[in-house]
Amino acid sequence: MKILQAKEVTKRFGELAAVKDLTFEVEKGEIFGIAGPNGSGKTTLFNLISGVYSGSGDIIFEGENIHGLRPFQVCHKGVARTFQIPILFPSITVYDNIRVGAHFGVLKGKNEKERINEVIDFVGLRGRENIVAEHVDLFDKRLTMLAGALATQPRLLLVDEPIAGLSPREVRDSVALFQKINRELGITIIIIEHLMKVLVEVSHRLMIINNGEKICIGPPEEVTQNKEVIEVYLGG
Amino acid sequence: MVVNKIGRKNALLLGGVLVLGLLPIALQGNARILNVLIAALMWGVLASAWDLCMGYARVFSFGHLAFFTIGAYTAGLTARQLGIPPLAAIPLGGVTAAIFGLLIGLLCLRLRGVYIAMVTFGLHMVLQTVIIWGRDITGGKTGVTGFAPLQIGQYIFSPSYPFFSYYIALGIFILLLFIIYRIINSPIGLAFVALRDSEPYAKSLGVNEYKYKLIVFGISAFIAGLIGAVYIHFYGIISPVTLDIPIFLMVLIMFMLGGLGRFPGAVIGAFVITFVTEALRPLLLWRFVALGAIVVAVTVFIPGGLMSIPERVRPFIRRAFGRRHVEEEVS
């Protein structure tokens, strides 16, 4: 079953097409990786799905076209996201950061406290939830952002370069956490990442884009053997 | 620890209210000081409402003195022309200001920062012109007097009855500040802070930015208008003087000095500034130079305002008293 279908999605900034005629499908329950060089349109694609931008083409989530909805509406449909740069609400506690997602991200949400505490335990932020967010380290900032997104109870989670700047140990923990979110919570994940090694490890399927266009799509081991992909990545 | 902290803050607030309640007795009914205190209470409400918009939601409104004046004129004119009693005229002032707040909010929906400042200040300037040129209705530059005062028995809410008036003003002050306090600590306040800290992140977590921009304009304009109506009932005159730039700056300085978005900083700022301007009265217009100097000094030396002083001082205390405080902080 398809959870997300993108059909000929295009976004232009003036003359430049950041995303060009992109068509792909994401299966329910999978971890779908997206890779591509800098400026290839990965984050633009996330911004299109999550309602930050709107362009042309259809973005069908669970059978409904969500293209053109505003970000908060996309969130209410069941699509959550994280950002490349860990932007949080720096002036309030980690707990309150997550509370924003738990309160505003869920329509008719009950047992708010319970849900917040569940997510705190799930991502492993217990003990740091009362620290003001600007004082936690990069990894905890990323975890907080992820926890806030999970608190909105999404069925699809978009994760934008979640491991940049982390230590090898934190990278391993992150990978394990994404797999846990996928398996235990049954949440479909689309993940953008630079580090091919991590992406190959975590994704069930992989899509490579360059200059806003799809180069290839398939199981990781297949994609990494693709000639065009090797060219794009090694600049050969 | 957290519960402890909230408890401590509430205790401080209650203590503050208690002090305000006992002040007239301590001052033995000193009329002059009581009247200054009444002014401080009213400015404190306006500054707090403005700070809700400017400090918590970071919506750069320069229109709150206009909302204050709209509330004042609505209450005064309806009371005078239609004979509406003060107890109805005052809320009517608030509601009218809130309607203007919502309209301005609608205009500002897609705007941010300095553009909102320009739209809202536009309202301020238009209002001033309308009042001065709409002489037949508004009384022009000289203003309007002769509307029914707020009165209980023989006591009139006016500078002539400072003791009585102080407690009326304090009652209104506590009610309106309690509303502001509850909003700040409710999910609405959380949405304001979330949108202020990071709009893209807040929106991605389901916060509807348009809705909360309208809410902050509506609520803060309502409170500003309400206290404007109370203000003119106290002085028995409405005039466009409240829109003068020195007053505009004075209120702005109040919450800047207290600390932007740091309840109840705006109230503390209002008390300090009201008393400083009163003490500097002999300097006439030159006192605004002194106020200007205060703004510069605060912005440069204590950007977080008076409310940020405890957290600035805390590291020094910690160093002086050693580990005990550090542990207390962590546990």
Coordinates of C-alpha atoms in Angstrom, one line a residue:
Chain A
M1 CA 0.0 0.0 0.0
K2 CA 1.3 3.5 -0.9
I3 CA 1.3 6.0 1.9
L4 CA 2.7 8.8 -0.2
Q5 CA 2.7 9.4 -4.0
A6 CA 4.4 12.3 -5.6
K7 CA 3.3 13.0 -9.2
E8 CA 5.3 15.3 -11.4
V9 CA 6.1 17.6 -8.6
T10 CA 8.0 20.7 -9.7
K11 CA 9.1 23.8 -7.8
R12 CA 10.8 26.7 -9.5
F13 CA 12.6 29.6 -7.9
G14 CA 12.6 32.1 -10.8
E15 CA 14.3 30.3 -13.7
L16 CA 15.8 27.6 -11.5
A17 CA 13.8 24.4 -11.1
A18 CA 14.9 23.2 -7.6
V19 CA 12.6 20.1 -8.0
K20 CA 11.7 19.0 -11.6
D21 CA 8.9 16.6 -12.5
L22 CA 9.7 14.3 -9.6
T23 CA 7.5 11.2 -9.4
F24 CA 7.9 8.5 -6.8
E25 CA 6.0 6.4 -4.3
V26 CA 6.6 5.5 -0.7
E27 CA 5.3 2.2 0.7
K28 CA 3.5 2.2 4.0
G29 CA 5.9 1.0 6.7
E30 CA 9.2 1.4 4.9
I31 CA 12.2 3.6 5.6
F32 CA 12.7 5.5 2.3
G33 CA 16.1 7.2 1.9
I34 CA 16.8 10.2 -0.3
A35 CA 20.3 11.1 -1.3
G36 CA 21.9 13.6 -3.7
P37 CA 24.6 16.2 -3.8
N38 CA 24.3 19.6 -2.2
G39 CA 21.6 21.7 -3.9
S40 CA 20.0 18.7 -5.6
G41 CA 16.5 19.6 -4.2
K42 CA 16.2 17.2 -1.2
T43 CA 15.2 19.8 1.3
T44 CA 13.0 21.6 -1.2
L45 CA 11.2 18.4 -1.7
F46 CA 10.6 18.1 2.1
N47 CA 9.4 21.7 2.2
L48 CA 6.9 20.9 -0.6
I49 CA 5.5 17.8 1.2
S50 CA 5.3 19.6 4.5
G51 CA 3.6 22.7 3.1
V52 CA 6.3 25.3 3.5
Y53 CA 6.3 25.8 -0.3
S54 CA 3.8 25.0 -2.9
G55 CA 4.6 24.2 -6.5
S56 CA 2.9 22.2 -9.2
G57 CA 2.0 18.5 -9.4
D58 CA 0.3 16.3 -6.8
I59 CA 1.4 15.1 -3.5
I60 CA -1.0 12.3 -2.4
F61 CA -0.8 11.3 1.3
E62 CA -3.1 8.3 2.2
G63 CA -5.1 8.9 -1.0
E64 CA -5.6 12.7 -0.4
N65 CA -3.8 15.5 -2.2
I66 CA -2.1 17.5 0.5
H67 CA -0.1 19.7 -1.9
G68 CA -0.8 23.4 -1.1
L69 CA -2.0 22.8 2.4
R70 CA -0.4 25.0 5.1
P71 CA 2.2 23.4 7.3
F72 CA 0.0 23.1 10.4
Q73 CA -2.7 21.4 8.2
V74 CA -0.1 18.9 6.8
C75 CA 0.9 18.2 10.4
H76 CA -2.8 17.5 11.4
K77 CA -3.1 15.1 8.4
G78 CA -0.4 13.0 10.0
V79 CA 2.9 14.1 8.4
A80 CA 5.6 15.3 10.8
R81 CA 9.1 16.5 10.0
T82 CA 12.4 17.5 11.5
F83 CA 14.8 20.2 10.2
Q84 CA 18.4 20.0 9.1
I85 CA 19.5 22.7 11.5
P86 CA 18.2 21.8 14.9
I87 CA 15.8 24.7 15.4
L88 CA 14.0 24.4 18.7
F89 CA 12.2 26.8 20.9
P90 CA 15.3 27.7 22.8
S91 CA 13.7 29.8 25.6
I92 CA 11.5 27.0 27.0
T93 CA 12.3 23.6 28.4
V94 CA 12.7 20.4 26.5
Y95 CA 9.4 19.2 28.0
D96 CA 7.6 22.3 26.8
N97 CA 9.2 22.0 23.3
I98 CA 7.6 18.5 23.1
R99 CA 4.4 19.8 24.6
V100 CA 3.9 22.1 21.6
G101 CA 3.8 19.1 19.3
A102 CA 1.6 17.1 21.8
H103 CA -0.9 19.9 22.2
F104 CA -1.1 21.5 18.8
G105 CA -0.2 18.6 16.5
V106 CA -3.0 16.4 17.6
L107 CA -6.7 17.2 17.0
K108 CA -8.8 16.4 20.1
G109 CA -5.7 15.1 21.9
K110 CA -6.3 13.5 25.3
N111 CA -3.8 12.5 28.0
E112 CA -1.3 15.1 26.9
K113 CA 1.0 14.6 29.8
E114 CA 1.1 10.8 29.3
R115 CA 1.9 11.2 25.7
I116 CA 4.7 13.6 26.3
N117 CA 6.2 11.4 28.9
E118 CA 5.9 8.4 26.6
V119 CA 7.9 10.2 23.9
I120 CA 10.5 11.4 26.3
D121 CA 11.1 7.8 27.4
F122 CA 11.0 6.5 23.8
V123 CA 13.7 8.8 22.5
G124 CA 15.7 8.6 25.7
L125 CA 15.5 12.2 26.9
R126 CA 14.5 11.2 30.5
G127 CA 16.4 13.3 33.0
R128 CA 17.0 16.2 30.7
E129 CA 13.3 17.2 30.1
N130 CA 13.4 20.1 32.5
I131 CA 16.5 21.8 31.0
V132 CA 15.9 24.9 28.9
A133 CA 16.3 23.8 25.3
E134 CA 19.1 26.2 24.4
H135 CA 21.4 24.6 27.0
V136 CA 21.2 21.0 25.8
D137 CA 23.9 19.6 23.4
L138 CA 23.4 19.0 19.7
F139 CA 22.4 15.4 20.0
D140 CA 19.7 16.2 22.6
K141 CA 18.5 19.1 20.4
R142 CA 18.0 16.6 17.6
L143 CA 16.3 14.2 20.0
T144 CA 14.0 17.0 21.2
M145 CA 13.1 17.9 17.7
L146 CA 12.4 14.3 16.9
A147 CA 10.3 13.9 20.1
G148 CA 8.3 17.0 19.3
A149 CA 7.5 15.5 15.8
L150 CA 6.6 12.1 17.3
A151 CA 4.3 13.8 19.8
T152 CA 2.1 14.9 16.9
Q153 CA 1.4 11.2 16.4
P154 CA 2.4 11.1 12.7
R155 CA 2.0 8.2 10.3
L156 CA 4.7 9.6 8.1
L157 CA 7.9 11.2 9.4
L158 CA 10.3 13.3 7.3
V159 CA 13.8 13.4 8.7
D160 CA 16.2 15.9 7.2
E161 CA 19.9 15.1 7.7
P162 CA 19.6 14.0 11.2
I163 CA 23.2 13.0 11.9
A164 CA 25.3 15.9 10.6
G165 CA 27.8 16.9 13.3
L166 CA 27.2 13.9 15.6
S167 CA 29.8 11.6 17.1
P168 CA 30.1 8.0 15.7
R169 CA 28.4 6.7 18.8
E170 CA 25.5 9.2 18.5
V171 CA 25.2 8.2 14.8
R172 CA 24.8 4.6 15.8
D173 CA 22.2 5.5 18.4
S174 CA 20.3 7.6 15.9
V175 CA 20.2 4.8 13.4
A176 CA 18.9 2.4 16.0
L177 CA 16.3 5.0 17.1
F178 CA 15.0 5.4 13.5
Q179 CA 14.7 1.7 13.2
K180 CA 12.9 1.5 16.5
I181 CA 10.5 4.3 15.5
N182 CA 9.8 2.4 12.2
R183 CA 9.4 -1.0 13.8
E184 CA 7.7 -0.3 17.1
L185 CA 5.6 2.7 16.3
G186 CA 4.9 1.5 12.7
I187 CA 5.8 5.0 11.4
T188 CA 6.9 5.3 7.7
I189 CA 10.1 7.4 7.5
I190 CA 11.5 9.4 4.6
I191 CA 15.1 10.3 5.5
I192 CA 17.5 12.6 3.7
E193 CA 21.1 12.0 4.4
H194 CA 24.5 12.8 3.0
L195 CA 26.4 9.9 4.4
M196 CA 25.7 7.1 2.0
K197 CA 26.9 4.4 4.4
V198 CA 24.3 5.3 7.0
L199 CA 21.6 5.7 4.4
V200 CA 22.3 2.3 2.9
E201 CA 22.2 0.7 6.3
V202 CA 18.9 2.3 7.4
S203 CA 16.8 2.4 4.2
H204 CA 14.7 -0.2 2.7
R205 CA 14.6 1.6 -0.6
L206 CA 16.7 4.5 -1.8
M207 CA 16.1 7.4 -4.3
I208 CA 19.0 9.4 -5.7
I209 CA 18.2 12.9 -7.1
N210 CA 20.4 15.4 -8.8
N211 CA 19.5 18.9 -10.0
G212 CA 16.0 18.3 -8.8
E213 CA 15.5 15.2 -11.0
K214 CA 15.2 11.5 -10.1
I215 CA 18.3 9.5 -11.1
C216 CA 17.2 6.1 -9.8
I217 CA 15.2 4.4 -7.2
G218 CA 15.4 0.9 -5.7
P219 CA 16.9 -1.3 -3.0
P220 CA 20.2 0.3 -1.6
E221 CA 22.5 -2.4 -2.9
E222 CA 21.1 -1.9 -6.4
V223 CA 21.2 1.9 -6.3
T224 CA 24.8 2.0 -5.1
Q225 CA 25.9 -0.1 -8.2
N226 CA 24.1 2.3 -10.6
K227 CA 26.6 3.9 -13.0
E228 CA 24.9 7.3 -13.0
V229 CA 24.8 7.4 -9.2
I230 CA 28.5 6.7 -9.0
E231 CA 29.2 9.4 -11.5
V232 CA 27.1 12.0 -9.6
Y233 CA 28.7 11.0 -6.3
L234 CA 32.3 10.6 -7.4
G235 CA 32.1 13.4 -10.0
G236 CA 33.5 11.0 -12.6
Chain B
M1 CA 12.4 21.2 41.5
V2 CA 10.2 22.6 38.8
V3 CA 7.1 22.6 41.1
N4 CA 9.2 24.3 43.7
K5 CA 10.2 27.0 41.2
I6 CA 6.7 27.7 40.1
G7 CA 5.6 27.8 43.7
R8 CA 8.3 30.3 44.5
K9 CA 7.3 32.5 41.6
N10 CA 3.6 32.5 42.7
A11 CA 4.6 33.3 46.2
L12 CA 6.6 36.3 45.0
L13 CA 3.6 37.5 42.9
L14 CA 1.2 37.1 45.8
G15 CA 3.7 39.0 48.0
G16 CA 3.7 41.8 45.5
V17 CA -0.1 42.0 45.5
L18 CA -0.1 42.0 49.3
V19 CA 2.4 44.9 49.3
L20 CA 0.3 46.8 46.8
G21 CA -2.8 46.2 49.0
L22 CA -1.2 47.5 52.1
L23 CA 0.6 50.5 50.5
P24 CA -2.2 53.1 51.1
I25 CA -2.3 52.2 54.7
A26 CA 1.5 52.5 55.0
L27 CA 1.3 55.8 53.1
Q28 CA -1.4 57.0 55.5
G29 CA -3.6 58.0 52.6
N30 CA -1.0 60.4 51.1
A31 CA -3.1 61.7 48.2
R32 CA -0.3 62.8 46.0
I33 CA 1.6 59.5 46.1
L34 CA -1.6 57.5 45.9
N35 CA -2.6 59.3 42.7
V36 CA 0.8 58.5 41.2
L37 CA 0.4 54.9 42.3
I38 CA -3.0 54.7 40.6
A39 CA -1.4 56.0 37.3
A40 CA 1.4 53.4 37.7
L41 CA -1.2 50.6 38.1
M42 CA -3.0 51.7 34.9
W43 CA 0.2 52.1 32.9
G44 CA 1.2 48.7 34.3
V45 CA -1.8 47.1 32.8
L46 CA -1.2 48.8 29.4
A47 CA 2.5 47.9 29.4
S48 CA 1.7 44.3 30.2
A49 CA -0.9 44.0 27.5
W50 CA 1.5 45.5 25.0
D51 CA 4.3 43.2 26.3
L52 CA 2.0 40.2 25.7
C53 CA 2.0 41.2 22.0
M54 CA 5.6 42.5 21.7
G55 CA 7.5 40.4 24.2
Y56 CA 5.7 37.0 24.3
A57 CA 4.4 36.8 20.7
R58 CA 7.1 39.1 19.3
V59 CA 4.5 40.8 17.1
F60 CA 5.9 44.3 16.6
S61 CA 2.9 46.3 17.4
F62 CA 3.2 50.1 17.7
G63 CA -0.6 50.3 17.9
H64 CA -1.3 49.6 21.5
L65 CA -1.5 53.2 22.6
A66 CA -4.0 53.6 19.7
F67 CA -6.1 50.7 21.1
F68 CA -5.9 52.3 24.5
T69 CA -7.2 55.6 23.1
I70 CA -9.9 53.8 21.0
G71 CA -11.1 52.2 24.3
A72 CA -11.0 55.6 26.0
Y73 CA -12.9 57.5 23.4
T74 CA -15.5 54.7 22.9
A75 CA -16.2 54.6 26.6
G76 CA -16.2 58.4 27.1
L77 CA -18.2 59.3 24.0
T78 CA -20.9 56.6 24.5
A79 CA -21.2 57.5 28.1
R80 CA -21.6 61.2 27.3
Q81 CA -23.8 60.9 24.2
L82 CA -25.9 57.9 25.0
G83 CA -25.8 58.1 28.8
I84 CA -24.4 54.6 29.2
P85 CA -23.2 53.9 32.8
P86 CA -19.5 53.5 33.3
L87 CA -19.8 49.8 34.2
A88 CA -21.1 49.2 30.7
A89 CA -19.0 51.9 28.9
I90 CA -15.7 50.5 30.1
P91 CA -16.2 46.9 28.8
L92 CA -17.6 48.5 25.6
G93 CA -14.3 50.4 25.2
G94 CA -12.4 47.1 25.5
V95 CA -14.6 45.3 23.0
T96 CA -14.3 48.1 20.4
A97 CA -10.5 48.2 20.8
A98 CA -10.5 44.4 20.4
I99 CA -12.4 44.7 17.1
F100 CA -9.9 47.2 15.9
G101 CA -7.1 44.8 17.1
L102 CA -8.6 42.0 15.1
L103 CA -8.9 44.2 12.0
I104 CA -5.3 45.3 12.3
G105 CA -4.4 41.7 12.9
L106 CA -6.0 40.6 9.7
L107 CA -4.1 43.3 7.8
C108 CA -0.9 42.0 9.4
L109 CA -1.5 38.3 8.9
R110 CA 1.1 37.8 6.2
L111 CA 3.4 40.5 7.5
R112 CA 6.2 40.4 10.1
G113 CA 8.6 42.5 12.0
V114 CA 9.0 46.1 10.9
Y115 CA 6.1 45.9 8.5
I116 CA 3.7 45.2 11.3
A117 CA 5.3 48.1 13.2
M118 CA 4.5 50.3 10.2
V119 CA 0.9 49.2 9.8
T120 CA 0.1 49.5 13.5
F121 CA 1.8 52.9 13.8
G122 CA -0.3 53.9 10.7
L123 CA -3.4 53.3 12.9
H124 CA -1.9 55.5 15.6
M125 CA -1.3 58.4 13.2
V126 CA -4.7 58.0 11.5
L127 CA -6.4 58.0 14.8
Q128 CA -4.7 61.1 16.0
T129 CA -5.8 62.9 12.8
V130 CA -9.3 61.7 13.0
I131 CA -9.7 62.8 16.6
I132 CA -8.2 66.3 15.9
W133 CA -10.2 66.9 12.7
G134 CA -13.4 65.1 13.9
R135 CA -13.9 68.0 16.3
D136 CA -17.7 67.9 16.3
I137 CA -17.8 64.4 17.7
T138 CA -14.4 64.0 19.4
G139 CA -13.9 67.5 20.8
G140 CA -10.7 67.9 18.8
K141 CA -7.6 68.9 20.6
T142 CA -9.3 70.0 23.8
G143 CA -11.0 66.7 24.2
V144 CA -14.3 65.8 25.9
T145 CA -15.4 66.1 29.5
G146 CA -18.7 65.7 31.3
F147 CA -19.4 62.0 31.2
A148 CA -20.8 60.1 34.1
P149 CA -18.0 59.2 36.6
L150 CA -17.4 55.7 38.0
Q151 CA -19.1 56.1 41.4
I152 CA -20.1 54.0 44.3
G153 CA -22.3 55.9 46.7
Q154 CA -20.6 59.2 47.5
Y155 CA -17.2 57.9 46.4
I156 CA -16.0 58.8 42.9
F157 CA -13.2 57.1 41.0
S158 CA -11.1 60.3 40.5
P159 CA -8.0 62.0 41.9
S160 CA -10.2 63.6 44.6
Y161 CA -10.8 60.3 46.3
P162 CA -7.3 58.7 46.2
F163 CA -7.9 56.0 48.9
F164 CA -11.1 54.7 47.3
S165 CA -9.8 55.1 43.8
Y166 CA -6.6 53.3 44.6
Y167 CA -8.5 50.1 45.6
I168 CA -10.7 50.3 42.6
A169 CA -7.7 50.6 40.3
L170 CA -5.9 47.8 42.2
G171 CA -9.0 45.6 41.8
I172 CA -9.0 46.2 38.0
F173 CA -5.2 45.8 37.9
I174 CA -5.3 42.4 39.6
L175 CA -8.2 41.2 37.5
L176 CA -6.5 42.1 34.2
L177 CA -3.0 41.0 35.2
F178 CA -4.4 37.7 36.3
I179 CA -6.0 37.3 32.9
I180 CA -2.6 38.1 31.2
Y181 CA -0.8 35.7 33.6
R182 CA -3.2 32.9 32.9
I183 CA -2.9 33.4 29.1
I184 CA 0.9 33.3 29.3
N185 CA 0.8 30.0 31.2
S186 CA -1.9 28.5 29.0
P187 CA -1.5 26.7 25.7
I188 CA -2.2 30.0 24.0
G189 CA 0.9 31.5 25.7
L190 CA 2.9 28.4 24.6
A191 CA 1.8 29.0 21.0
F192 CA 3.0 32.6 21.3
V193 CA 6.4 31.6 22.6
A194 CA 6.7 28.8 20.0
L195 CA 6.0 31.1 17.1
R196 CA 8.3 33.7 18.6
D197 CA 11.2 31.3 19.1
S198 CA 10.9 29.5 15.7
E199 CA 8.0 30.0 13.4
P200 CA 8.9 27.2 10.9
Y201 CA 9.2 24.6 13.7
A202 CA 6.0 25.8 15.5
K203 CA 4.1 25.5 12.2
S204 CA 5.5 22.1 11.5
L205 CA 4.2 21.0 14.9
G206 CA 0.7 22.0 14.1
V207 CA 0.5 25.6 15.3
N208 CA -1.7 27.8 13.1
E209 CA 0.2 31.0 12.9
Y210 CA -2.6 33.2 11.6
K211 CA -5.0 32.1 14.4
Y212 CA -2.5 33.0 17.1
K213 CA -1.6 36.3 15.6
L214 CA -5.3 37.3 15.6
I215 CA -5.7 36.0 19.2
V216 CA -2.7 38.1 20.4
F217 CA -4.0 41.2 18.7
G218 CA -7.5 40.7 20.0
I219 CA -6.7 40.0 23.6
S220 CA -4.0 42.6 24.0
A221 CA -6.1 45.3 22.3
F222 CA -9.0 44.3 24.5
I223 CA -7.0 44.8 27.7
A224 CA -5.4 48.0 26.3
G225 CA -8.8 49.4 25.4
L226 CA -10.4 48.5 28.7
I227 CA -7.7 50.2 30.7
G228 CA -7.9 53.2 28.4
A229 CA -11.6 53.5 29.4
V230 CA -10.7 53.2 33.0
Y231 CA -8.0 55.8 32.6
I232 CA -10.3 58.5 31.2
H233 CA -12.9 57.8 33.9
F234 CA -10.3 58.4 36.5
Y235 CA -9.2 61.8 35.1
G236 CA -12.7 62.8 33.8
I237 CA -11.3 63.9 30.4
I238 CA -10.5 62.3 27.1
S239 CA -8.0 64.0 24.9
P240 CA -5.7 63.1 22.1
V241 CA -2.8 63.9 24.4
T242 CA -2.6 60.1 25.1
L243 CA -1.3 59.7 21.5
D244 CA 1.6 62.1 21.9
I245 CA 5.0 60.6 21.2
P246 CA 6.5 61.2 24.6
I247 CA 3.7 59.0 26.2
F248 CA 4.1 56.4 23.4
L249 CA 7.8 56.2 24.3
M250 CA 7.1 56.2 28.0
V251 CA 5.0 53.0 27.8
L252 CA 7.5 51.4 25.4
I253 CA 10.2 52.1 27.9
M254 CA 8.2 50.6 30.7
F255 CA 8.2 47.1 29.4
M256 CA 11.7 47.4 27.9
L257 CA 13.0 48.4 31.3
G258 CA 11.1 45.6 33.0
G259 CA 12.2 43.0 30.5
L260 CA 10.5 42.1 27.2
G261 CA 8.4 39.0 27.6
R262 CA 9.2 38.6 31.3
F263 CA 6.0 38.9 33.3
P264 CA 5.6 40.9 35.5
G265 CA 8.5 43.0 34.3
A266 CA 6.2 45.4 32.5
V267 CA 4.5 46.3 35.8
I268 CA 7.8 46.9 37.6
G269 CA 9.0 49.0 34.6
A270 CA 5.7 51.0 34.8
F271 CA 6.1 51.7 38.5
V272 CA 9.7 52.8 38.1
I273 CA 9.1 55.0 35.0
T274 CA 5.9 56.6 36.4
F275 CA 7.7 57.6 39.6
V276 CA 10.8 58.8 37.7
T277 CA 8.8 60.9 35.3
E278 CA 6.8 62.3 38.3
A279 CA 10.0 63.1 40.2
L280 CA 11.5 64.8 37.1
R281 CA 8.4 66.8 36.5
P282 CA 10.2 70.2 37.3
L283 CA 12.4 69.5 34.2
L284 CA 9.3 69.7 32.0
L285 CA 9.9 68.2 28.6
W286 CA 13.6 67.7 29.4
R287 CA 12.6 64.7 31.5
F288 CA 12.1 62.8 28.3
V289 CA 15.7 63.3 27.6
A290 CA 16.3 61.5 30.9
L291 CA 13.9 58.7 29.8
G292 CA 15.8 58.4 26.6
A293 CA 19.0 58.0 28.5
I294 CA 17.4 55.2 30.5
V295 CA 16.3 53.4 27.4
V296 CA 19.8 53.5 26.0
A297 CA 21.4 52.4 29.3
V298 CA 19.0 49.5 29.7
T299 CA 19.3 48.3 26.1
V300 CA 23.1 48.4 26.2
F301 CA 23.8 47.2 29.8
I302 CA 20.9 45.0 30.8
P303 CA 19.2 43.9 27.5
G304 CA 16.9 41.5 29.4
G305 CA 15.6 44.4 31.6
L306 CA 15.2 44.4 35.3
M307 CA 13.7 41.0 35.4
S308 CA 16.9 39.5 34.0
I309 CA 19.0 40.8 36.9
P310 CA 18.5 37.7 39.2
E311 CA 19.8 35.4 36.5
R312 CA 22.6 37.7 35.8
V313 CA 23.6 37.9 39.5
R314 CA 23.1 34.2 40.2
P315 CA 26.5 33.0 38.8
F316 CA 28.2 35.5 41.1
I317 CA 26.3 34.3 44.1
R318 CA 27.0 30.7 43.2
R319 CA 30.7 31.5 43.0
A320 CA 30.6 33.3 46.3
F321 CA 28.7 30.6 48.2
G322 CA 30.3 27.6 46.6
R323 CA 28.8 24.2 45.8
R324 CA 25.7 24.2 47.8
H325 CA 23.8 26.4 45.3
V326 CA 25.1 24.5 42.3
E327 CA 23.7 21.2 43.7
E328 CA 20.4 22.9 44.4
E329 CA 20.3 24.1 40.8
V330 CA 20.9 20.6 39.4
S331 CA 18.7 18.5 41.6

